[in-house]
PDB file of C-alpha atoms in Angstrom:
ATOM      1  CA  UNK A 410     -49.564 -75.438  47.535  1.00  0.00           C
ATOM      2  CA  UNK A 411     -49.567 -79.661  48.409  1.00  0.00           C
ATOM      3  CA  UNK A 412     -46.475 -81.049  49.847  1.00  0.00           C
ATOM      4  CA  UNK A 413     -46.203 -84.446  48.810  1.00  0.00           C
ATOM      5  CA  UNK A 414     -44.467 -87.055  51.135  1.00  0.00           C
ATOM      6  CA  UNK A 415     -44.512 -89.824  49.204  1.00  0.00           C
ATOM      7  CA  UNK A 416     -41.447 -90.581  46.730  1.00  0.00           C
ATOM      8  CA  UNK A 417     -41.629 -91.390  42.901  1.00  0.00           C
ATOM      9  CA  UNK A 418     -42.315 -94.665  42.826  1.00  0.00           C
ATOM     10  CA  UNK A 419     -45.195 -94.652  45.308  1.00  0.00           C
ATOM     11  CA  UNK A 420     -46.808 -91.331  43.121  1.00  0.00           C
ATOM     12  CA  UNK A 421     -46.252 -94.074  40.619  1.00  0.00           C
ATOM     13  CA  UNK A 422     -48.034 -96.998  42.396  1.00  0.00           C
ATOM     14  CA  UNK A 423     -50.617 -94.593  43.813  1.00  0.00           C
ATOM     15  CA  UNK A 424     -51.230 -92.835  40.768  1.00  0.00           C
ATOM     16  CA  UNK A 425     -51.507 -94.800  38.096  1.00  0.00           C
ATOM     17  CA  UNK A 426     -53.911 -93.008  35.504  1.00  0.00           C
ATOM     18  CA  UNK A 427     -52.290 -89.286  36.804  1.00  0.00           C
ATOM     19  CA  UNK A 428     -48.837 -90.860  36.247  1.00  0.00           C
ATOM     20  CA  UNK A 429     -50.258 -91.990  32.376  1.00  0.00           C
ATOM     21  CA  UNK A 430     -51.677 -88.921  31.401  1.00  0.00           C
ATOM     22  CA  UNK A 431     -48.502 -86.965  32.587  1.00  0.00           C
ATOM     23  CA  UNK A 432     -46.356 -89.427  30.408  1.00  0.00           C
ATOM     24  CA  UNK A 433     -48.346 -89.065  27.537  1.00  0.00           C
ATOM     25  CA  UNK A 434     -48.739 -85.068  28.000  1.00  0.00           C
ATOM     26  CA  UNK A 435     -44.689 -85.238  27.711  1.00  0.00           C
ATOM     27  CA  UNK A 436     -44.402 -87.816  25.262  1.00  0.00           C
ATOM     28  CA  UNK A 437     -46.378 -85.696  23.284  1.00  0.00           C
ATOM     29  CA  UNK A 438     -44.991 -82.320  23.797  1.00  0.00           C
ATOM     30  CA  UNK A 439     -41.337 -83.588  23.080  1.00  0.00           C
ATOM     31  CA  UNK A 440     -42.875 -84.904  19.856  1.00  0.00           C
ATOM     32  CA  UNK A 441     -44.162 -81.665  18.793  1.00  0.00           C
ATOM     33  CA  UNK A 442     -39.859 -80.449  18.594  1.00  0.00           C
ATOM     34  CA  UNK A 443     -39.356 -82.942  15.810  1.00  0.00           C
ATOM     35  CA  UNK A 444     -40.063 -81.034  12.619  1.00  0.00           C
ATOM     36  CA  UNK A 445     -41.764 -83.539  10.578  1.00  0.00           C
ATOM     37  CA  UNK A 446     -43.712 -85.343  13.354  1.00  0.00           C
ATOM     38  CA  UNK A 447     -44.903 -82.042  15.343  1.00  0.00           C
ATOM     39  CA  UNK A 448     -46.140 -80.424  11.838  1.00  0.00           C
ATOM     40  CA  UNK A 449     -47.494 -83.532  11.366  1.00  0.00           C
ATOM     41  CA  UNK A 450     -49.436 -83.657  15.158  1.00  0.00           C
ATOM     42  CA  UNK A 451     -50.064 -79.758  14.543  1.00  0.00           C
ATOM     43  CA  UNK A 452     -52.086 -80.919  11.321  1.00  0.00           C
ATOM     44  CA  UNK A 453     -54.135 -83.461  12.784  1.00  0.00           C
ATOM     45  CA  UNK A 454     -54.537 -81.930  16.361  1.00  0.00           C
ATOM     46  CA  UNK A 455     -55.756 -78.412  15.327  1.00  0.00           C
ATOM     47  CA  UNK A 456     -59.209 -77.974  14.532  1.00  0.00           C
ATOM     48  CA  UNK A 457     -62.176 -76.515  13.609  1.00  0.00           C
ATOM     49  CA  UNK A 458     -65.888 -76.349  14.139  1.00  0.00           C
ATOM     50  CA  UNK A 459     -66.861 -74.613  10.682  1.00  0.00           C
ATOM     51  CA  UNK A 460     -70.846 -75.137  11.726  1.00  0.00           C
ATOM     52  CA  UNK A 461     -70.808 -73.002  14.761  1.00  0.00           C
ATOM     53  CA  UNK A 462     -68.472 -70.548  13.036  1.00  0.00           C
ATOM     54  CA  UNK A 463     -70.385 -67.542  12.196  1.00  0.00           C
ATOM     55  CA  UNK A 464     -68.082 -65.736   9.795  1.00  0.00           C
ATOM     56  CA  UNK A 465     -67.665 -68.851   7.758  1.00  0.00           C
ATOM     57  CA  UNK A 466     -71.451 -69.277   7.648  1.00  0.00           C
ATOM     58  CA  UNK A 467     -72.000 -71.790   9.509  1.00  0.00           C
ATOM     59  CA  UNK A 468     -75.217 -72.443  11.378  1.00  0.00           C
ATOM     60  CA  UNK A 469     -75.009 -69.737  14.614  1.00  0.00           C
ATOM     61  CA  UNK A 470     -74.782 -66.826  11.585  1.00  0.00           C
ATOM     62  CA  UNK A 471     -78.250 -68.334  10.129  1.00  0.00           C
ATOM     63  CA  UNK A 472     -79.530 -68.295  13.659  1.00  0.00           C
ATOM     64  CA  UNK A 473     -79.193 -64.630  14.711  1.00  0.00           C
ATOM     65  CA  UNK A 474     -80.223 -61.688  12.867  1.00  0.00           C
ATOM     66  CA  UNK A 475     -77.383 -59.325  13.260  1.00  0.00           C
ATOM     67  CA  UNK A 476     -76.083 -57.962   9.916  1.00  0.00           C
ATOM     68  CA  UNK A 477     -72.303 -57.227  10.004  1.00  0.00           C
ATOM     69  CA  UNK A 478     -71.442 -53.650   8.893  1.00  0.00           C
TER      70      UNK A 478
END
């Protein structure tokens, strides 16, 4: 879609924050292929909103009056 014509290190240099994010986005995702450490990223990087979670009760299933049959 974009041709870029810079090389590498001026992405690098021009980029700065872009270049970050995509280093931590990798770092990350290579992390997740360790057993132990991506279980334990899985663990603390999955979640859950139980008070807008309707079948768990939360506070949109007090809010509407639909009955589930």
């Amino acid at each position: 879609m974009f041709l870029r014509t810079e090389s590498f290190s001026q992405y690098l240099r021009l980029y700065p924050v872009v270049s970050t994010l995509i280093a931590l986005n990798l770092i990350v995702h290579i992390l997740t292929w360790i057993p132990g450490i991506g279980d334990l990223l899985y663990y603390y990087g999955v979640g859950s909103n139980f008070l807008i979670d309707a079948e768990n009760g939360g506070v949109s299933s007090h809010l509407c009056s639909c009955t589930a049959d």
